[in-house]
Amino acid sequence: MDLTITFITSNKHKLKEAEGIFNIFGINLEHENPGYPELQGSLEEVASYGAKYVSDKLEKPIIVEDAGLFIKSLNGFPGVYSSYVQETLTNKGILKLLKDETDRYAEFRSCIGFCAPNLEPKTFLGSVKGLISLEEKGSNGFAYDPLFYVEKYNKTFGELTTNEKNNFSHRRNSLEKFAKWYSEEYK
Ligand code: IMP
């Protein structure tokens, strides 16, 4: 069966990652960027609302994604504010906040919101564990990637290729959950 889904995003890095991941699962990916209101709330709330809003508008099955970086010693900050904090505080500001901190544990989390006409939205969560590095490293990826150190590779996300990041990232995990459900249980 030829399965297709439309990914609604304005982020070209997320799109590139999703293309690589859907390729593995044999799902065709289309892309549109109509924009949608981002509520203030949890990743699940933002993704559910956005998915319902866009699928009602475009009258077809779509997915949206809401993601963030959750730093343990900062009680989960920047979390749902990741996008705003990346633009204002930047990676340098995060490093300053963690200057004397020895607990560097952090998680990236990704929530996929799926909705189709006449259905209630459904969400798929993925995460990946890592450490906030002592300095930015690498110029691949985007946003917090140069800060996110992964022990298994002894590299930051910023030093990994898209394919390497796609092997185990938060987005890989959430998109894989969605892709399996979509190909096995949807319809
Ligand atoms: P949103 O899902 O576009 O609202 O993303 C929230 C923010 O989290 C992004 O703007 C980035 O700053 C950050 N973020 C989410 N996923 C990643 C990632 O894979 N690498 C680096 N930063 C990310």
Short mmCIF file of N, CA and C and ligand atoms in Angstrom, two decimals:
data_model
loop_
_atom_site.label_atom_id
_atom_site.label_comp_id
_atom_site.label_asym_id
_atom_site.label_seq_id
_atom_site.Cartn_x
_atom_site.Cartn_y
_atom_site.Cartn_z
N MET A 1 0.85 -1.20 0.00
CA MET A 1 0.00 0.00 0.00
C MET A 1 0.89 1.26 0.00
N ASP A 2 0.42 2.26 -0.76
CA ASP A 2 1.20 3.49 -0.85
C ASP A 2 0.71 4.47 0.21
N LEU A 3 1.47 4.62 1.30
CA LEU A 3 1.04 5.51 2.38
C LEU A 3 1.73 6.87 2.26
N THR A 4 0.93 7.92 2.44
CA THR A 4 1.48 9.28 2.39
C THR A 4 0.99 10.05 3.61
N ILE A 5 1.85 10.93 4.12
CA ILE A 5 1.43 11.83 5.20
C ILE A 5 2.04 13.21 4.93
N THR A 6 1.32 14.25 5.35
CA THR A 6 1.83 15.61 5.17
C THR A 6 2.36 16.13 6.50
N PHE A 7 3.61 16.54 6.51
CA PHE A 7 4.25 17.09 7.71
C PHE A 7 4.14 18.62 7.65
N ILE A 8 3.52 19.19 8.68
CA ILE A 8 3.35 20.64 8.76
C ILE A 8 4.47 21.19 9.63
N THR A 9 5.40 21.90 9.00
CA THR A 9 6.48 22.50 9.79
C THR A 9 7.10 23.66 9.02
N SER A 10 7.66 24.61 9.77
CA SER A 10 8.39 25.70 9.12
C SER A 10 9.89 25.48 9.25
N ASN A 11 10.26 24.32 9.86
CA ASN A 11 11.67 24.08 10.18
C ASN A 11 12.29 23.10 9.17
N LYS A 12 13.21 23.59 8.35
CA LYS A 12 13.75 22.75 7.28
C LYS A 12 14.64 21.62 7.83
N HIS A 13 15.21 21.82 9.01
CA HIS A 13 16.02 20.76 9.62
C HIS A 13 15.13 19.60 10.06
N LYS A 14 14.00 19.93 10.69
CA LYS A 14 13.06 18.88 11.11
C LYS A 14 12.56 18.13 9.89
N LEU A 15 12.30 18.86 8.81
CA LEU A 15 11.79 18.23 7.59
C LEU A 15 12.81 17.24 7.03
N LYS A 16 14.07 17.67 6.99
CA LYS A 16 15.13 16.80 6.46
C LYS A 16 15.25 15.53 7.31
N GLU A 17 15.20 15.70 8.63
CA GLU A 17 15.28 14.52 9.51
C GLU A 17 14.09 13.59 9.27
N ALA A 18 12.90 14.19 9.16
CA ALA A 18 11.69 13.36 8.97
C ALA A 18 11.75 12.62 7.64
N GLU A 19 12.28 13.23 6.60
CA GLU A 19 12.38 12.57 5.29
C GLU A 19 13.22 11.30 5.42
N GLY A 20 14.37 11.42 6.11
CA GLY A 20 15.25 10.26 6.29
C GLY A 20 14.53 9.15 7.08
N ILE A 21 13.79 9.53 8.11
CA ILE A 21 13.15 8.54 8.98
C ILE A 21 11.97 7.87 8.26
N PHE A 22 11.13 8.64 7.58
CA PHE A 22 9.98 8.04 6.88
C PHE A 22 10.43 7.13 5.74
N ASN A 23 11.55 7.47 5.15
CA ASN A 23 12.14 6.63 4.11
C ASN A 23 12.33 5.19 4.61
N ILE A 24 12.83 5.08 5.85
CA ILE A 24 13.07 3.76 6.44
C ILE A 24 11.76 2.97 6.54
N PHE A 25 10.66 3.68 6.82
CA PHE A 25 9.38 3.00 7.05
C PHE A 25 8.48 2.97 5.82
N GLY A 26 9.00 3.40 4.67
CA GLY A 26 8.25 3.30 3.42
C GLY A 26 7.02 4.19 3.37
N ILE A 27 7.08 5.34 4.03
CA ILE A 27 5.95 6.29 3.98
C ILE A 27 6.39 7.52 3.18
N ASN A 28 5.55 7.93 2.22
CA ASN A 28 5.87 9.14 1.44
C ASN A 28 5.58 10.36 2.29
N LEU A 29 6.50 11.30 2.24
CA LEU A 29 6.33 12.51 3.04
C LEU A 29 6.06 13.69 2.14
N GLU A 30 4.94 14.38 2.42
CA GLU A 30 4.69 15.67 1.75
C GLU A 30 4.86 16.76 2.78
N HIS A 31 5.02 17.97 2.31
CA HIS A 31 5.29 19.06 3.24
C HIS A 31 4.43 20.28 2.91
N GLU A 32 3.85 20.88 3.94
CA GLU A 32 3.18 22.17 3.77
C GLU A 32 3.47 23.01 5.00
N ASN A 33 3.32 24.31 4.84
CA ASN A 33 3.62 25.20 5.95
C ASN A 33 2.55 26.27 6.13
N PRO A 34 1.31 25.85 6.47
CA PRO A 34 0.24 26.83 6.57
C PRO A 34 0.29 27.64 7.88
N GLY A 35 1.09 27.20 8.84
CA GLY A 35 1.13 27.89 10.13
C GLY A 35 -0.11 27.53 10.95
N TYR A 36 0.03 27.57 12.27
CA TYR A 36 -1.10 27.27 13.16
C TYR A 36 -0.81 27.89 14.52
N PRO A 37 -1.86 28.18 15.31
CA PRO A 37 -1.63 28.79 16.61
C PRO A 37 -0.92 27.82 17.55
N GLU A 38 0.16 28.27 18.20
CA GLU A 38 0.84 27.42 19.19
C GLU A 38 0.34 27.82 20.57
N LEU A 39 -0.46 26.97 21.17
CA LEU A 39 -0.98 27.22 22.51
C LEU A 39 0.17 27.26 23.50
N GLN A 40 -0.07 27.84 24.69
CA GLN A 40 0.88 27.70 25.78
C GLN A 40 0.46 26.44 26.53
N GLY A 41 1.30 25.44 26.59
CA GLY A 41 0.91 24.20 27.28
C GLY A 41 1.97 23.15 27.13
N SER A 42 1.62 21.91 27.49
CA SER A 42 2.59 20.81 27.36
C SER A 42 2.82 20.50 25.89
N LEU A 43 3.88 19.71 25.61
CA LEU A 43 4.14 19.32 24.21
C LEU A 43 2.91 18.63 23.63
N GLU A 44 2.28 17.76 24.41
CA GLU A 44 1.11 17.01 23.92
C GLU A 44 -0.05 17.95 23.60
N GLU A 45 -0.28 18.93 24.48
CA GLU A 45 -1.40 19.86 24.25
C GLU A 45 -1.16 20.69 22.98
N VAL A 46 0.08 21.16 22.82
CA VAL A 46 0.41 21.99 21.64
C VAL A 46 0.26 21.16 20.36
N ALA A 47 0.77 19.91 20.40
CA ALA A 47 0.73 19.06 19.20
C ALA A 47 -0.71 18.64 18.87
N SER A 48 -1.51 18.30 19.88
CA SER A 48 -2.90 17.90 19.64
C SER A 48 -3.69 19.04 19.02
N TYR A 49 -3.57 20.20 19.64
CA TYR A 49 -4.36 21.34 19.16
C TYR A 49 -3.94 21.71 17.74
N GLY A 50 -2.63 21.75 17.50
CA GLY A 50 -2.12 22.13 16.17
C GLY A 50 -2.56 21.13 15.11
N ALA A 51 -2.50 19.83 15.45
CA ALA A 51 -2.86 18.79 14.48
C ALA A 51 -4.33 18.91 14.09
N LYS A 52 -5.19 19.10 15.09
CA LYS A 52 -6.64 19.21 14.83
C LYS A 52 -6.92 20.46 13.98
N TYR A 53 -6.29 21.54 14.37
CA TYR A 53 -6.50 22.82 13.67
C TYR A 53 -6.14 22.69 12.19
N VAL A 54 -4.97 22.12 11.91
CA VAL A 54 -4.49 22.06 10.52
C VAL A 54 -5.27 21.01 9.71
N SER A 55 -5.58 19.87 10.32
CA SER A 55 -6.29 18.86 9.51
C SER A 55 -7.72 19.33 9.21
N ASP A 56 -8.34 20.08 10.13
CA ASP A 56 -9.66 20.67 9.83
C ASP A 56 -9.55 21.64 8.65
N LYS A 57 -8.44 22.41 8.65
CA LYS A 57 -8.28 23.44 7.64
C LYS A 57 -7.96 22.83 6.26
N LEU A 58 -7.04 21.86 6.24
CA LEU A 58 -6.61 21.28 4.95
C LEU A 58 -7.46 20.08 4.53
N GLU A 59 -8.27 19.59 5.46
CA GLU A 59 -9.17 18.44 5.20
C GLU A 59 -8.41 17.20 4.71
N LYS A 60 -7.30 16.91 5.39
CA LYS A 60 -6.57 15.67 5.09
C LYS A 60 -5.73 15.26 6.31
N PRO A 61 -5.21 14.03 6.30
CA PRO A 61 -4.38 13.59 7.43
C PRO A 61 -3.06 14.35 7.44
N ILE A 62 -2.69 14.83 8.60
CA ILE A 62 -1.42 15.59 8.72
C ILE A 62 -0.74 15.25 10.05
N ILE A 63 0.55 15.57 10.13
CA ILE A 63 1.22 15.55 11.43
C ILE A 63 1.90 16.91 11.67
N VAL A 64 1.96 17.28 12.95
CA VAL A 64 2.77 18.42 13.39
C VAL A 64 3.73 17.88 14.45
N GLU A 65 4.72 18.66 14.82
CA GLU A 65 5.61 18.22 15.89
C GLU A 65 5.87 19.36 16.85
N ASP A 66 5.88 19.08 18.15
CA ASP A 66 6.33 20.07 19.13
C ASP A 66 7.44 19.41 19.94
N ALA A 67 8.56 20.13 20.08
CA ALA A 67 9.73 19.51 20.73
C ALA A 67 10.36 20.49 21.71
N GLY A 68 11.27 19.98 22.53
CA GLY A 68 11.98 20.87 23.45
C GLY A 68 13.12 20.16 24.15
N LEU A 69 13.97 20.97 24.77
CA LEU A 69 15.12 20.48 25.54
C LEU A 69 14.80 20.67 27.02
N PHE A 70 14.92 19.59 27.80
CA PHE A 70 14.56 19.63 29.23
C PHE A 70 15.83 19.35 30.04
N ILE A 71 16.32 20.37 30.76
CA ILE A 71 17.58 20.24 31.52
C ILE A 71 17.25 19.97 33.00
N LYS A 72 17.76 18.84 33.51
CA LYS A 72 17.36 18.38 34.85
C LYS A 72 17.68 19.41 35.95
N SER A 73 18.92 19.92 35.95
CA SER A 73 19.31 20.81 37.05
C SER A 73 18.58 22.16 36.98
N LEU A 74 17.93 22.44 35.85
CA LEU A 74 17.13 23.68 35.73
C LEU A 74 15.64 23.35 35.82
N ASN A 75 15.33 22.20 36.47
CA ASN A 75 13.93 21.77 36.63
C ASN A 75 13.16 21.69 35.32
N GLY A 76 13.86 21.25 34.27
CA GLY A 76 13.17 21.05 32.99
C GLY A 76 13.21 22.24 32.04
N PHE A 77 13.77 23.37 32.49
CA PHE A 77 13.93 24.54 31.62
C PHE A 77 14.94 24.20 30.51
N PRO A 78 14.83 24.68 29.27
CA PRO A 78 13.79 25.58 28.76
C PRO A 78 12.50 24.87 28.37
N GLY A 79 12.49 23.54 28.25
CA GLY A 79 11.24 22.79 28.04
C GLY A 79 10.35 23.37 26.96
N VAL A 80 9.12 23.68 27.35
CA VAL A 80 8.16 24.17 26.35
C VAL A 80 8.52 25.58 25.84
N TYR A 81 9.49 26.22 26.49
CA TYR A 81 9.94 27.56 26.03
C TYR A 81 11.20 27.47 25.17
N SER A 82 11.56 26.26 24.71
CA SER A 82 12.85 26.06 24.04
C SER A 82 13.07 26.98 22.85
N SER A 83 12.03 27.18 22.07
CA SER A 83 12.18 27.97 20.86
C SER A 83 12.52 29.43 21.22
N TYR A 84 11.76 29.99 22.15
CA TYR A 84 11.96 31.38 22.58
C TYR A 84 13.32 31.55 23.26
N VAL A 85 13.69 30.59 24.09
CA VAL A 85 14.95 30.68 24.83
C VAL A 85 16.14 30.56 23.87
N GLN A 86 16.00 29.72 22.84
CA GLN A 86 17.06 29.58 21.84
C GLN A 86 17.30 30.93 21.15
N GLU A 87 16.22 31.67 20.88
CA GLU A 87 16.36 32.95 20.18
C GLU A 87 16.88 34.05 21.09
N THR A 88 16.54 34.00 22.38
CA THR A 88 16.86 35.10 23.27
C THR A 88 18.13 34.84 24.09
N LEU A 89 18.13 33.73 24.83
CA LEU A 89 19.27 33.42 25.70
C LEU A 89 20.42 32.81 24.88
N THR A 90 20.08 32.04 23.87
CA THR A 90 21.02 31.32 22.98
C THR A 90 21.81 30.23 23.74
N ASN A 91 22.58 29.47 23.01
CA ASN A 91 23.37 28.38 23.63
C ASN A 91 24.37 28.93 24.64
N LYS A 92 24.93 30.11 24.35
CA LYS A 92 25.91 30.71 25.27
C LYS A 92 25.26 30.97 26.63
N GLY A 93 24.02 31.45 26.62
CA GLY A 93 23.29 31.74 27.86
C GLY A 93 23.03 30.47 28.66
N ILE A 94 22.71 29.39 27.97
CA ILE A 94 22.48 28.11 28.66
C ILE A 94 23.78 27.67 29.33
N LEU A 95 24.90 27.81 28.62
CA LEU A 95 26.19 27.42 29.20
C LEU A 95 26.51 28.26 30.44
N LYS A 96 26.15 29.54 30.41
CA LYS A 96 26.38 30.41 31.58
C LYS A 96 25.54 29.95 32.76
N LEU A 97 24.27 29.63 32.48
CA LEU A 97 23.39 29.16 33.57
C LEU A 97 23.93 27.90 34.23
N LEU A 98 24.65 27.08 33.44
CA LEU A 98 25.14 25.79 33.96
C LEU A 98 26.62 25.86 34.33
N LYS A 99 27.16 27.08 34.46
CA LYS A 99 28.62 27.26 34.63
C LYS A 99 29.24 26.37 35.70
N ASP A 100 28.67 26.40 36.91
CA ASP A 100 29.28 25.61 37.98
C ASP A 100 28.50 24.34 38.29
N GLU A 101 27.66 23.95 37.39
CA GLU A 101 26.77 22.80 37.62
C GLU A 101 27.46 21.50 37.19
N THR A 102 27.47 20.52 38.09
CA THR A 102 28.09 19.23 37.72
C THR A 102 27.07 18.26 37.15
N ASP A 103 25.79 18.42 37.52
CA ASP A 103 24.74 17.55 36.95
C ASP A 103 24.34 18.12 35.58
N ARG A 104 24.83 17.51 34.50
CA ARG A 104 24.60 18.06 33.15
C ARG A 104 23.50 17.32 32.41
N TYR A 105 22.72 16.45 33.15
CA TYR A 105 21.74 15.60 32.47
C TYR A 105 20.64 16.42 31.78
N ALA A 106 20.31 16.02 30.56
CA ALA A 106 19.23 16.68 29.81
C ALA A 106 18.54 15.67 28.89
N GLU A 107 17.34 16.01 28.49
CA GLU A 107 16.61 15.18 27.51
C GLU A 107 16.02 16.07 26.43
N PHE A 108 16.09 15.60 25.22
CA PHE A 108 15.26 16.18 24.17
C PHE A 108 13.98 15.38 24.14
N ARG A 109 12.85 16.07 24.00
CA ARG A 109 11.57 15.36 23.83
C ARG A 109 10.87 15.88 22.59
N SER A 110 10.23 14.95 21.90
CA SER A 110 9.49 15.30 20.68
C SER A 110 8.10 14.70 20.77
N CYS A 111 7.10 15.50 20.44
CA CYS A 111 5.74 14.98 20.42
C CYS A 111 5.13 15.20 19.03
N ILE A 112 4.77 14.09 18.38
CA ILE A 112 4.09 14.18 17.09
C ILE A 112 2.59 14.23 17.35
N GLY A 113 1.92 15.17 16.71
CA GLY A 113 0.45 15.24 16.76
C GLY A 113 -0.08 14.83 15.40
N PHE A 114 -0.97 13.84 15.39
CA PHE A 114 -1.59 13.39 14.13
C PHE A 114 -3.07 13.69 14.20
N CYS A 115 -3.64 14.14 13.09
CA CYS A 115 -5.10 14.23 13.03
C CYS A 115 -5.55 14.10 11.57
N ALA A 116 -6.75 13.59 11.40
CA ALA A 116 -7.36 13.44 10.07
C ALA A 116 -8.82 13.87 10.22
N PRO A 117 -9.47 14.23 9.10
CA PRO A 117 -10.86 14.69 9.16
C PRO A 117 -11.74 13.69 9.92
N ASN A 118 -12.59 14.20 10.76
CA ASN A 118 -13.53 13.39 11.56
C ASN A 118 -12.86 12.47 12.58
N LEU A 119 -11.63 12.72 12.91
CA LEU A 119 -10.96 11.95 13.97
C LEU A 119 -10.51 12.89 15.08
N GLU A 120 -10.33 12.32 16.27
CA GLU A 120 -9.72 13.09 17.36
C GLU A 120 -8.21 13.00 17.20
N PRO A 121 -7.46 14.04 17.61
CA PRO A 121 -6.01 13.97 17.45
C PRO A 121 -5.38 12.89 18.33
N LYS A 122 -4.22 12.42 17.87
CA LYS A 122 -3.49 11.38 18.60
C LYS A 122 -2.03 11.85 18.71
N THR A 123 -1.36 11.54 19.85
CA THR A 123 0.03 12.00 19.99
C THR A 123 0.99 10.83 20.20
N PHE A 124 2.25 11.06 19.83
CA PHE A 124 3.30 10.04 19.91
C PHE A 124 4.54 10.73 20.48
N LEU A 125 4.99 10.26 21.65
CA LEU A 125 6.13 10.92 22.33
C LEU A 125 7.43 10.17 22.12
N GLY A 126 8.51 10.87 21.92
CA GLY A 126 9.83 10.26 21.85
C GLY A 126 10.81 11.10 22.64
N SER A 127 11.85 10.46 23.19
CA SER A 127 12.86 11.25 23.90
C SER A 127 14.24 10.63 23.70
N VAL A 128 15.26 11.41 24.05
CA VAL A 128 16.64 10.91 24.02
C VAL A 128 17.41 11.55 25.17
N LYS A 129 18.24 10.74 25.82
CA LYS A 129 18.99 11.24 26.98
C LYS A 129 20.37 11.72 26.56
N GLY A 130 20.86 12.75 27.23
CA GLY A 130 22.21 13.23 26.93
C GLY A 130 22.73 14.12 28.04
N LEU A 131 23.82 14.78 27.77
CA LEU A 131 24.44 15.70 28.74
C LEU A 131 24.67 17.04 28.05
N ILE A 132 24.56 18.12 28.82
CA ILE A 132 24.89 19.43 28.24
C ILE A 132 26.41 19.57 28.30
N SER A 133 27.02 19.76 27.13
CA SER A 133 28.48 19.81 27.05
C SER A 133 29.01 21.09 27.71
N LEU A 134 30.32 21.13 27.91
CA LEU A 134 30.91 22.30 28.57
C LEU A 134 31.10 23.45 27.60
N GLU A 135 31.11 23.13 26.30
CA GLU A 135 31.18 24.16 25.26
C GLU A 135 30.45 23.66 24.02
N GLU A 136 30.11 24.60 23.13
CA GLU A 136 29.43 24.18 21.90
C GLU A 136 30.42 23.44 21.01
N LYS A 137 29.92 22.36 20.41
CA LYS A 137 30.79 21.60 19.50
C LYS A 137 30.02 21.16 18.27
N GLY A 138 30.60 21.41 17.09
CA GLY A 138 30.00 20.94 15.85
C GLY A 138 29.08 21.97 15.23
N SER A 139 28.92 21.86 13.91
CA SER A 139 28.07 22.84 13.22
C SER A 139 26.97 22.16 12.41
N ASN A 140 26.75 20.87 12.66
CA ASN A 140 25.63 20.19 12.00
C ASN A 140 24.35 20.44 12.80
N GLY A 141 23.22 20.09 12.18
CA GLY A 141 21.96 20.19 12.90
C GLY A 141 21.53 21.62 13.11
N PHE A 142 20.85 21.88 14.24
CA PHE A 142 20.31 23.23 14.49
C PHE A 142 20.14 23.46 15.99
N ALA A 143 19.90 24.72 16.32
CA ALA A 143 19.53 25.15 17.69
C ALA A 143 20.48 24.56 18.76
N TYR A 144 19.93 23.71 19.66
CA TYR A 144 20.72 23.22 20.79
C TYR A 144 21.65 22.06 20.42
N ASP A 145 21.66 21.62 19.17
CA ASP A 145 22.44 20.43 18.81
C ASP A 145 23.92 20.49 19.24
N PRO A 146 24.61 21.62 19.07
CA PRO A 146 26.03 21.65 19.48
C PRO A 146 26.25 21.52 21.00
N LEU A 147 25.17 21.64 21.78
CA LEU A 147 25.28 21.53 23.25
C LEU A 147 24.97 20.14 23.76
N PHE A 148 24.33 19.31 22.90
CA PHE A 148 23.76 18.05 23.38
C PHE A 148 24.72 16.90 23.13
N TYR A 149 25.42 16.50 24.21
CA TYR A 149 26.48 15.49 24.12
C TYR A 149 25.91 14.09 24.38
N VAL A 150 26.28 13.15 23.52
CA VAL A 150 25.79 11.78 23.64
C VAL A 150 26.99 10.86 23.91
N GLU A 151 26.95 10.21 25.09
CA GLU A 151 28.11 9.40 25.51
C GLU A 151 28.45 8.29 24.52
N LYS A 152 27.42 7.62 24.02
CA LYS A 152 27.63 6.47 23.13
C LYS A 152 28.50 6.83 21.92
N TYR A 153 28.34 8.02 21.40
CA TYR A 153 29.11 8.45 20.23
C TYR A 153 30.32 9.30 20.61
N ASN A 154 30.38 9.71 21.87
CA ASN A 154 31.39 10.66 22.34
C ASN A 154 31.38 11.92 21.45
N LYS A 155 30.19 12.34 21.08
CA LYS A 155 30.03 13.52 20.22
C LYS A 155 28.75 14.25 20.60
N THR A 156 28.67 15.53 20.20
CA THR A 156 27.40 16.24 20.35
C THR A 156 26.55 15.99 19.10
N PHE A 157 25.25 16.28 19.21
CA PHE A 157 24.39 16.21 18.04
C PHE A 157 24.95 17.09 16.92
N GLY A 158 25.60 18.17 17.30
CA GLY A 158 26.17 19.09 16.31
C GLY A 158 27.32 18.48 15.53
N GLU A 159 27.89 17.40 16.05
CA GLU A 159 29.00 16.73 15.36
C GLU A 159 28.53 15.49 14.60
N LEU A 160 27.26 15.14 14.74
CA LEU A 160 26.74 13.96 14.05
C LEU A 160 26.14 14.35 12.70
N THR A 161 26.15 13.41 11.76
CA THR A 161 25.44 13.65 10.50
C THR A 161 23.94 13.46 10.77
N THR A 162 23.12 13.90 9.82
CA THR A 162 21.67 13.72 9.98
C THR A 162 21.34 12.23 10.13
N ASN A 163 21.99 11.39 9.32
CA ASN A 163 21.72 9.94 9.41
C ASN A 163 22.06 9.39 10.78
N GLU A 164 23.20 9.81 11.33
CA GLU A 164 23.59 9.33 12.67
C GLU A 164 22.58 9.79 13.72
N LYS A 165 22.22 11.07 13.68
CA LYS A 165 21.24 11.61 14.64
C LYS A 165 19.90 10.87 14.49
N ASN A 166 19.54 10.58 13.24
CA ASN A 166 18.27 9.89 12.97
C ASN A 166 18.23 8.47 13.49
N ASN A 167 19.37 7.88 13.82
CA ASN A 167 19.37 6.51 14.35
C ASN A 167 18.73 6.41 15.72
N PHE A 168 18.78 7.48 16.51
CA PHE A 168 18.32 7.34 17.91
C PHE A 168 17.77 8.62 18.53
N SER A 169 17.54 9.66 17.73
CA SER A 169 17.11 10.94 18.32
C SER A 169 15.67 10.88 18.86
N HIS A 170 15.30 11.90 19.60
CA HIS A 170 13.92 12.06 20.08
C HIS A 170 12.94 12.03 18.91
N ARG A 171 13.32 12.70 17.80
CA ARG A 171 12.43 12.75 16.62
C ARG A 171 12.34 11.37 15.97
N ARG A 172 13.44 10.63 15.94
CA ARG A 172 13.40 9.26 15.42
C ARG A 172 12.39 8.43 16.23
N ASN A 173 12.47 8.57 17.57
CA ASN A 173 11.61 7.75 18.42
C ASN A 173 10.13 8.11 18.27
N SER A 174 9.82 9.41 18.23
CA SER A 174 8.40 9.79 18.10
C SER A 174 7.88 9.46 16.69
N LEU A 175 8.70 9.72 15.67
CA LEU A 175 8.25 9.45 14.29
C LEU A 175 8.15 7.96 14.03
N GLU A 176 9.03 7.18 14.65
CA GLU A 176 8.96 5.72 14.46
C GLU A 176 7.67 5.17 15.07
N LYS A 177 7.32 5.66 16.29
CA LYS A 177 6.06 5.23 16.92
C LYS A 177 4.89 5.57 16.01
N PHE A 178 4.89 6.81 15.49
CA PHE A 178 3.80 7.22 14.60
C PHE A 178 3.78 6.35 13.34
N ALA A 179 4.95 6.16 12.71
CA ALA A 179 5.03 5.44 11.43
C ALA A 179 4.51 4.01 11.59
N LYS A 180 4.86 3.36 12.70
CA LYS A 180 4.40 1.98 12.92
C LYS A 180 2.88 1.94 13.09
N TRP A 181 2.38 2.86 13.89
CA TRP A 181 0.92 2.91 14.10
C TRP A 181 0.21 3.23 12.78
N TYR A 182 0.74 4.18 12.05
CA TYR A 182 0.09 4.63 10.80
C TYR A 182 0.06 3.51 9.78
N SER A 183 1.16 2.76 9.68
CA SER A 183 1.18 1.71 8.65
C SER A 183 0.46 0.44 9.11
N GLU A 184 0.37 0.22 10.44
CA GLU A 184 -0.23 -1.04 10.89
C GLU A 184 -1.67 -0.89 11.37
N GLU A 185 -1.99 0.26 11.96
CA GLU A 185 -3.30 0.34 12.63
C GLU A 185 -4.24 1.38 12.07
N TYR A 186 -3.73 2.35 11.33
CA TYR A 186 -4.61 3.41 10.82
C TYR A 186 -5.40 2.88 9.64
N LYS A 187 -6.65 3.19 9.57
CA LYS A 187 -7.62 2.79 8.51
C LYS A 187 -8.24 1.44 8.76
P1 IMP B 1 9.31 23.58 18.20
O1 IMP B 1 8.85 22.17 18.22
O2 IMP B 1 9.59 24.06 16.82
O3 IMP B 1 8.45 24.50 19.02
O4 IMP B 1 10.73 23.47 18.82
C1 IMP B 1 11.14 23.93 20.01
C2 IMP B 1 12.59 24.27 20.00
O5 IMP B 1 13.31 23.19 20.59
C3 IMP B 1 13.25 24.49 18.64
O6 IMP B 1 13.06 25.78 18.16
C4 IMP B 1 14.70 24.24 19.01
O7 IMP B 1 15.21 25.39 19.62
C5 IMP B 1 14.59 23.13 20.05
N1 IMP B 1 14.76 21.81 19.42
C6 IMP B 1 13.80 20.90 19.15
N2 IMP B 1 14.32 19.81 18.56
C7 IMP B 1 15.65 20.05 18.44
C8 IMP B 1 16.71 19.30 17.90
O8 IMP B 1 16.57 18.18 17.37
N3 IMP B 1 17.93 19.88 17.97
C9 IMP B 1 18.15 21.09 18.54
N4 IMP B 1 17.18 21.85 19.05
C10 IMP B 1 15.92 21.32 19.01
#
